[in-house]
CSV table of C-alpha atoms in Angstrom, one decimal:
chain,number,residue,atom,x,y,z
A,1,MET,CA,4.7,0.7,1.6
A,2,VAL,CA,3.1,2.8,-0.5
A,3,LYS,CA,5.3,5.6,-2.0
A,4,GLY,CA,3.9,9.0,-2.6
A,5,ARG,CA,6.3,9.6,-6.0
A,6,GLN,CA,8.0,6.8,-7.3
A,7,GLY,CA,11.9,6.8,-7.4
A,8,GLU,CA,12.1,9.6,-4.9
A,9,ARG,CA,13.6,7.8,-1.6
A,10,VAL,CA,13.9,10.0,1.5
A,11,ARG,CA,16.0,8.4,4.6
A,12,LEU,CA,13.9,9.7,7.9
A,13,TYR,CA,15.5,7.2,9.9
A,14,VAL,CA,19.1,6.6,11.1
A,15,ARG,CA,21.0,3.9,10.9
A,16,GLY,CA,22.0,1.8,13.8
A,17,THR,CA,23.9,-1.7,14.3
A,18,ILE,CA,22.7,-4.3,16.6
A,19,LEU,CA,25.9,-5.3,18.9
A,20,GLY,CA,24.1,-8.6,20.7
A,21,TYR,CA,22.3,-8.5,23.6
A,22,LYS,CA,22.2,-7.3,27.1
A,23,ARG,CA,25.0,-9.1,28.9
A,24,SER,CA,27.5,-9.8,31.7
A,25,LYS,CA,30.3,-11.8,30.8
A,26,SER,CA,28.9,-15.1,30.7
A,27,ASN,CA,25.1,-14.8,31.2
A,28,GLN,CA,22.7,-13.2,28.1
A,29,TYR,CA,19.7,-11.3,28.7
A,30,PRO,CA,17.7,-11.7,25.0
A,31,ASN,CA,15.3,-9.1,26.3
A,32,THR,CA,17.1,-5.9,25.6
A,33,SER,CA,19.6,-5.6,22.9
A,34,LEU,CA,22.4,-3.0,22.5
A,35,ILE,CA,22.6,-0.9,19.4
A,36,GLN,CA,25.3,1.5,18.2
A,37,ILE,CA,23.6,4.0,16.3
A,38,GLU,CA,25.8,6.0,13.7
A,39,GLY,CA,27.0,9.5,14.6
A,40,VAL,CA,25.8,9.0,18.4
A,41,ASN,CA,29.7,8.5,20.2
A,42,SER,CA,28.4,9.6,23.9
A,43,LYS,CA,26.1,9.3,26.8
A,44,GLU,CA,24.9,12.7,26.5
A,45,GLU,CA,23.6,12.6,22.6
A,46,VAL,CA,21.9,9.4,23.3
A,47,ALA,CA,19.3,11.8,25.0
A,48,TRP,CA,17.9,12.7,22.1
A,49,TYR,CA,17.0,9.3,20.9
A,50,GLN,CA,15.1,8.1,24.2
A,51,GLY,CA,12.0,6.9,23.2
A,52,LYS,CA,12.5,6.8,19.3
A,53,LYS,CA,11.1,3.7,17.6
A,54,MET,CA,13.3,1.5,15.6
A,55,ALA,CA,12.1,-1.5,13.6
A,56,TYR,CA,14.5,-4.4,12.5
A,57,ILE,CA,13.4,-5.3,8.8
A,58,TYR,CA,14.4,-8.1,7.7
A,59,LYS,CA,13.2,-10.6,4.5
A,60,ALA,CA,11.3,-13.7,4.6
A,61,LYS,CA,10.6,-16.7,2.1
A,62,VAL,CA,7.1,-16.6,2.5
A,63,LYS,CA,4.8,-13.4,1.8
A,64,GLN,CA,2.8,-12.3,4.8
A,65,ASP,CA,0.2,-9.8,4.4
A,66,GLY,CA,1.5,-9.2,0.7
A,67,THR,CA,5.1,-8.7,1.0
A,68,HIS,CA,8.4,-10.5,2.0
A,69,TYR,CA,9.8,-7.8,4.4
A,70,ARG,CA,8.9,-8.1,7.9
A,71,CYS,CA,9.8,-6.0,11.2
A,72,ILE,CA,10.1,-6.1,14.9
A,73,TRP,CA,9.4,-2.6,16.4
A,74,GLY,CA,11.0,-1.7,19.2
A,75,LYS,CA,12.3,1.1,21.0
A,76,VAL,CA,15.4,3.2,22.5
A,77,ILE,CA,15.1,2.7,26.5
A,78,ARG,CA,18.3,4.3,27.7
A,79,PRO,CA,22.3,4.5,27.2
A,80,HIS,CA,24.4,1.8,27.4
A,81,GLY,CA,27.5,2.6,28.8
A,82,ASN,CA,29.8,6.1,27.9
A,83,SER,CA,30.1,5.7,24.2
A,84,GLY,CA,26.9,6.1,23.0
A,85,VAL,CA,25.3,2.4,22.9
A,86,VAL,CA,22.2,2.2,23.3
A,87,ARG,CA,19.7,-0.4,24.9
A,88,ALA,CA,16.7,-1.5,23.1
A,89,LYS,CA,13.6,-3.0,23.9
A,90,PHE,CA,11.7,-5.1,21.2
A,91,LYS,CA,8.2,-6.2,20.8
A,92,SER,CA,9.5,-9.6,20.8
A,93,ASN,CA,13.3,-10.4,21.1
A,94,LEU,CA,15.5,-9.9,18.7
A,95,PRO,CA,16.7,-13.6,16.8
A,96,PRO,CA,20.2,-14.1,17.2
A,97,LYS,CA,21.3,-13.6,13.6
A,98,SER,CA,20.3,-10.2,13.8
A,99,MET,CA,23.9,-9.7,15.8
A,100,GLY,CA,25.7,-7.0,13.5
A,101,ALA,CA,22.7,-6.7,11.2
A,102,ARG,CA,21.3,-3.0,10.2
A,103,VAL,CA,18.7,-1.2,12.5
A,104,ARG,CA,16.8,1.9,11.6
A,105,VAL,CA,16.0,4.2,14.4
A,106,PHE,CA,13.7,6.8,13.2
A,107,MET,CA,13.0,10.4,14.3
A,108,TYR,CA,9.5,9.8,16.4
A,109,PRO,CA,7.7,10.2,18.7
A,110,SER,CA,8.9,13.7,18.2
A,111,ASN,CA,10.0,16.0,20.7
A,112,ILE,CA,11.4,18.9,18.5
B,1,MET,CA,-49.4,16.3,44.6
B,2,ALA,CA,-47.2,19.2,42.8
B,3,PRO,CA,-45.7,18.4,39.8
B,4,LYS,CA,-42.1,17.0,40.9
B,5,THR,CA,-38.7,18.4,39.3
B,6,PRO,CA,-36.2,16.2,39.0
B,7,ARG,CA,-34.7,15.2,41.9
B,8,VAL,CA,-30.8,15.6,42.3
B,9,THR,CA,-28.9,14.0,45.1
B,10,ARG,CA,-26.8,16.5,47.6
B,11,ASN,CA,-25.0,13.3,48.0
B,12,PRO,CA,-22.5,12.1,45.0
B,13,GLU,CA,-21.4,8.7,45.1
B,14,LEU,CA,-18.0,8.0,45.6
B,15,ILE,CA,-18.1,4.4,44.2
B,16,ARG,CA,-21.0,2.3,43.9
B,17,GLY,CA,-22.6,2.0,47.6
B,18,VAL,CA,-20.6,4.3,49.0
B,19,ARG,CA,-22.2,7.9,48.9
B,20,LYS,CA,-20.2,11.1,50.4
B,21,HIS,CA,-22.2,12.1,53.3
B,22,SER,CA,-23.4,10.5,56.5
B,23,ARG,CA,-26.9,10.2,57.3
B,24,SER,CA,-26.5,13.3,59.8
B,25,GLN,CA,-24.7,15.1,57.2
B,26,MET,CA,-27.5,14.8,54.4
B,27,TYR,CA,-30.0,15.9,57.4
B,28,HIS,CA,-28.4,19.2,57.8
B,29,LYS,CA,-27.4,19.8,53.9
B,30,ARG,CA,-31.0,19.4,53.2
B,31,GLY,CA,-32.1,21.8,55.4
B,32,LEU,CA,-34.4,19.8,57.6
B,33,TRP,CA,-33.6,20.9,60.5
B,34,ALA,CA,-34.8,24.8,59.2
B,35,ILE,CA,-38.1,22.8,57.9
B,36,LYS,CA,-38.8,21.7,61.2
B,37,ALA,CA,-37.7,25.3,62.7
B,38,LYS,CA,-40.4,26.8,60.3
B,39,ASN,CA,-42.8,24.2,61.6
B,40,GLY,CA,-42.9,24.3,65.4
B,41,GLY,CA,-40.1,21.0,65.7
B,42,LYS,CA,-42.5,18.9,64.0
B,43,PHE,CA,-41.9,17.7,59.8
B,44,PRO,CA,-44.7,19.0,58.2
B,45,THR,CA,-46.9,16.1,57.1
B,46,HIS,CA,-49.2,14.9,54.0
B,47,ASP,CA,-52.7,13.3,54.9
B,48,LYS,CA,-52.3,9.9,54.2
B,49,LYS,CA,-54.2,8.3,51.1
B,50,SER,CA,-54.9,4.7,52.3
B,51,VAL,CA,-56.6,3.0,49.0
B,52,GLY,CA,-55.0,5.0,46.4
B,53,ALA,CA,-51.6,3.4,46.9
B,54,GLU,CA,-52.1,-0.2,46.6
B,55,PRO,CA,-53.4,-0.6,43.0
B,56,ALA,CA,-50.3,1.7,41.6
B,57,ALA,CA,-48.1,-0.4,43.7
B,58,ALA,CA,-49.2,-3.4,41.7
B,59,GLU,CA,-49.0,-2.1,38.5
B,60,LYS,CA,-45.4,-1.1,39.2
B,61,ALA,CA,-43.7,-4.4,39.6
B,62,PRO,CA,-41.9,-5.3,36.4
B,63,LYS,CA,-42.5,-8.6,33.8
B,64,PHE,CA,-38.9,-8.8,33.6
B,65,TYR,CA,-36.3,-9.5,36.6
B,66,PRO,CA,-33.1,-10.6,35.2
B,67,ALA,CA,-31.5,-13.6,36.2
B,68,ASP,CA,-28.6,-12.4,38.1
B,69,ASP,CA,-28.2,-9.2,39.8
B,70,VAL,CA,-27.2,-6.9,37.3
B,71,LYS,CA,-24.3,-4.5,38.7
B,72,LYS,CA,-24.2,-1.2,37.4
B,73,PRO,CA,-21.1,0.4,36.1
B,74,LEU,CA,-19.0,2.4,37.5
B,75,SER,CA,-19.5,5.8,36.3
B,76,ASN,CA,-16.6,7.7,34.3
B,77,LYS,CA,-17.0,11.4,33.8
B,78,ARG,CA,-13.5,11.9,32.6
B,79,LYS,CA,-13.0,13.9,30.0
B,80,HIS,CA,-9.6,14.4,28.3
B,81,LYS,CA,-8.0,17.4,27.7
B,82,PRO,CA,-6.7,18.2,24.1
B,83,THR,CA,-2.8,17.2,23.8
B,84,LYS,CA,-0.7,19.7,24.9
B,85,LEU,CA,1.2,21.7,21.6
B,86,ARG,CA,4.9,22.2,21.8
B,87,ALA,CA,6.0,25.8,22.2
B,88,SER,CA,7.6,25.4,18.7
B,89,ILE,CA,4.4,24.7,16.9
B,90,ILE,CA,2.8,27.9,15.9
B,91,PRO,CA,-0.2,28.4,13.1
B,92,GLY,CA,2.1,29.2,10.8
B,93,THR,CA,4.9,27.0,11.5
B,94,VAL,CA,7.3,24.6,8.5
B,95,LEU,CA,6.6,21.4,10.0
B,96,ILE,CA,8.4,17.9,8.7
B,97,ILE,CA,6.0,14.7,8.2
B,98,LEU,CA,7.7,11.7,9.6
B,99,THR,CA,5.1,8.7,8.2
B,100,GLY,CA,3.1,8.1,6.3
B,101,ARG,CA,2.3,8.9,2.8
B,102,PHE,CA,3.6,12.3,2.7
B,103,LYS,CA,7.2,11.4,4.8
B,104,GLY,CA,9.9,13.9,4.2
B,105,LYS,CA,7.4,16.9,3.2
B,106,ARG,CA,7.3,19.7,4.2
B,107,VAL,CA,4.1,21.4,5.4
B,108,VAL,CA,2.3,24.4,6.6
B,109,PHE,CA,0.6,23.9,9.7
B,110,LEU,CA,-2.9,25.6,10.3
B,111,LYS,CA,-4.5,25.0,13.9
B,112,GLN,CA,-5.0,22.3,16.6
B,113,LEU,CA,-8.3,20.7,16.2
B,114,ALA,CA,-10.5,19.4,19.1
B,115,SER,CA,-8.8,15.9,19.0
B,116,GLY,CA,-5.5,16.7,19.8
B,117,LEU,CA,-4.7,15.8,15.9
B,118,LEU,CA,-2.8,18.9,13.9
B,119,LEU,CA,-4.8,20.8,10.8
B,120,VAL,CA,-2.3,20.8,7.9
B,121,THR,CA,-1.4,21.8,4.5
B,122,GLY,CA,0.8,21.3,1.3
B,123,PRO,CA,-0.6,23.9,0.1
B,124,PHE,CA,-1.9,21.4,-2.2
B,125,LYS,CA,-0.3,22.7,-5.6
B,126,ILE,CA,3.3,23.1,-4.0
B,127,ASN,CA,3.4,19.3,-3.2
B,128,GLY,CA,0.2,17.6,-3.0
B,129,VAL,CA,-0.5,17.5,0.6
B,130,PRO,CA,-4.3,18.2,0.8
B,131,LEU,CA,-6.1,19.7,4.2
B,132,ARG,CA,-4.8,17.2,6.4
B,133,ARG,CA,-4.4,15.6,10.1
B,134,VAL,CA,-1.4,14.6,11.6
B,135,ASN,CA,-0.3,13.5,14.9
B,136,GLN,CA,2.0,15.9,16.6
B,137,SER,CA,4.5,13.3,17.5
B,138,TYR,CA,5.0,12.5,13.9
B,139,VAL,CA,6.2,15.9,13.1
B,140,VAL,CA,9.3,18.0,13.4
B,141,ALA,CA,9.1,21.7,13.8
B,142,THR,CA,11.1,23.7,11.9
B,143,SER,CA,11.6,27.7,12.3
B,144,THR,CA,10.4,29.3,9.5
B,145,LYS,CA,6.9,30.7,9.7
B,146,VAL,CA,4.5,31.4,6.8
B,147,ASP,CA,2.1,34.5,7.4
B,148,ILE,CA,-0.9,33.0,7.9
B,149,SER,CA,-3.3,36.0,9.0
B,150,GLY,CA,-5.7,35.6,6.0
B,151,VAL,CA,-6.2,32.1,6.2
B,152,ASN,CA,-9.9,31.1,7.5
B,153,VAL,CA,-10.0,27.4,8.8
B,154,GLU,CA,-12.7,28.5,11.4
B,155,LYS,CA,-15.5,25.5,9.6
B,156,ILE,CA,-12.7,22.7,9.3
B,157,ASP,CA,-13.0,20.5,12.4
B,158,ASP,CA,-12.6,16.6,13.2
B,159,LYS,CA,-16.1,16.2,11.7
B,160,TYR,CA,-14.9,17.4,8.3
B,161,PHE,CA,-13.0,14.0,8.6
B,162,ALA,CA,-14.8,11.4,9.6
B,163,LYS,CA,-15.9,8.6,6.7
B,164,GLN,CA,-18.8,9.1,4.9
B,165,ALA,CA,-21.7,6.4,6.4
B,166,GLU,CA,-21.9,3.8,3.4
B,167,LYS,CA,-25.6,3.5,2.2
B,168,LYS,CA,-26.7,0.4,2.8
B,169,ASN,CA,-27.5,-1.8,-0.6
B,170,LYS,CA,-29.0,-4.8,-0.1
B,171,LYS,CA,-30.3,-5.0,-3.8
B,172,GLY,CA,-28.6,-8.1,-6.0
B,173,GLU,CA,-24.9,-8.7,-6.2
B,174,THR,CA,-24.0,-6.9,-9.2
B,175,GLU,CA,-25.7,-3.5,-8.3
B,176,PHE,CA,-23.5,-3.3,-5.2
B,177,PHE,CA,-20.9,-3.9,-6.6
B,178,GLU,CA,-20.8,-1.0,-9.0
B,179,ALA,CA,-22.1,1.2,-6.5
B,180,GLU,CA,-19.6,0.8,-4.4
B,181,LYS,CA,-17.1,1.7,-6.7
B,182,GLU,CA,-18.5,5.1,-7.7
B,183,GLU,CA,-18.5,5.8,-4.2
B,184,LYS,CA,-15.2,5.1,-3.6
B,185,ASN,CA,-13.0,7.3,-5.5
B,186,VAL,CA,-14.8,10.8,-6.0
B,187,LEU,CA,-13.7,13.2,-3.5
B,188,PRO,CA,-16.5,15.5,-2.9
B,189,ALA,CA,-16.3,19.4,-5.0
B,190,GLU,CA,-16.9,20.8,-1.5
B,191,LYS,CA,-13.6,19.3,-0.1
B,192,LYS,CA,-11.9,20.7,-3.1
B,193,ASP,CA,-13.2,24.1,-2.9
B,194,ASP,CA,-12.3,24.4,0.9
B,195,GLN,CA,-9.1,23.3,-0.3
B,196,LYS,CA,-8.5,26.1,-3.4
B,197,ALA,CA,-10.0,28.2,-0.8
B,198,VAL,CA,-7.5,27.8,2.3
B,199,ASP,CA,-4.8,27.4,-0.4
B,200,ALA,CA,-5.4,30.5,-2.6
B,201,VAL,CA,-5.1,33.2,0.8
B,202,LEU,CA,-1.7,30.7,1.8
B,203,LEU,CA,0.1,30.9,-1.6
B,204,LYS,CA,0.1,34.2,-2.1
B,205,ALA,CA,1.7,34.6,1.9
B,206,ILE,CA,4.5,32.0,0.4
B,207,GLU,CA,5.1,33.7,-3.1
B,208,SER,CA,6.0,36.7,-0.9
B,209,VAL,CA,9.2,35.0,0.4
B,210,PRO,CA,11.8,34.1,-1.6
B,211,GLU,CA,12.5,30.3,-2.4
B,212,LEU,CA,9.8,29.0,0.2
B,213,LYS,CA,8.1,27.7,-2.4
B,214,PHE,CA,10.8,25.4,-3.7
B,215,TYR,CA,11.5,25.0,0.1
B,216,LEU,CA,8.2,23.3,0.7
B,217,GLY,CA,7.9,21.6,-2.7
B,218,ALA,CA,11.3,19.8,-2.1
B,219,ARG,CA,11.2,16.9,0.6
B,220,PHE,CA,13.3,16.3,3.7
B,221,SER,CA,16.2,13.6,3.8
B,222,LEU,CA,18.6,12.8,6.3
B,223,LYS,CA,22.0,12.5,4.2
B,224,ALA,CA,25.5,11.0,5.0
B,225,GLY,CA,26.8,12.9,8.0
B,226,MET,CA,23.8,14.3,9.5
B,227,LYS,CA,23.0,13.9,12.8
B,228,PRO,CA,19.6,14.6,13.5
B,229,HIS,CA,20.1,15.0,17.2
B,230,GLU,CA,23.1,17.7,16.2
B,231,LEU,CA,20.5,19.4,13.6
B,232,VAL,CA,18.7,22.7,14.2
B,233,PHE,CA,15.5,22.5,12.7
């Protein structure tokens, strides 16, 4: 995580919340997670985000690759329902403790 | 015999072992019917050499035979086309870089290289971004354009950005380490000059537009309440 300038933070991602796994009433399917992206409230608005990469970032006690921060990468797959919730698949399934946690939805691969 | 030109088959290989045309089709393609007609219904023959053939055959037998039959790999002649440039990206467009060291920086697009990557420059004096390659997917194109007509980027291509081949120093260890350190830090003066040449023209174009210089110097960031899907870039 090299920063070009010290102290200037640019946020180039949209905040998202992990709601849980794709599920029916009594069964859940952890290979797909449901994400609520800030500011996205309808199925039509999700179209912009389809295919965008996202990262779940968490901290661990042991240093790996020189840092305590670890990351699981994933991407937005499709809308879920009518109200802007999104389905996402990650490289490895998200851990259950991530429910309610923050996810970063990036603006790439970009199509603007 | 007359010197042979390299024989080209008129019969392309579809898959290893399967050719496109049949025996009779090849007969027709090679024009053997015409040769026969010209020669009065028979194929013209050479006088056969009897003794000369044998010793030549004995020499040609190879010394080494591979243990198992070596399969010839399938030939692949596909060539990639360069990535299609989005309609919004034209030489002179200001782009926002989304990832990497220079994320958030606004940068001027120069041209698309043969590899499909975009050649981009800060300009260096304004925001510290040198002549650099960037992938189209990691970039947002804005509607701001800079006049790029005076800039000459002809000689910059993908090879310009290739890593310098490291010299192999097999001397003592201490000498090896010293030599490594020297090579890493120095950016060849040639590249600095190229940068200055490109930027000099660009800077004039940029300064003629009010506030463009500050715009390029500032970084892009999402703030509270900004929704990228609603933003017009």
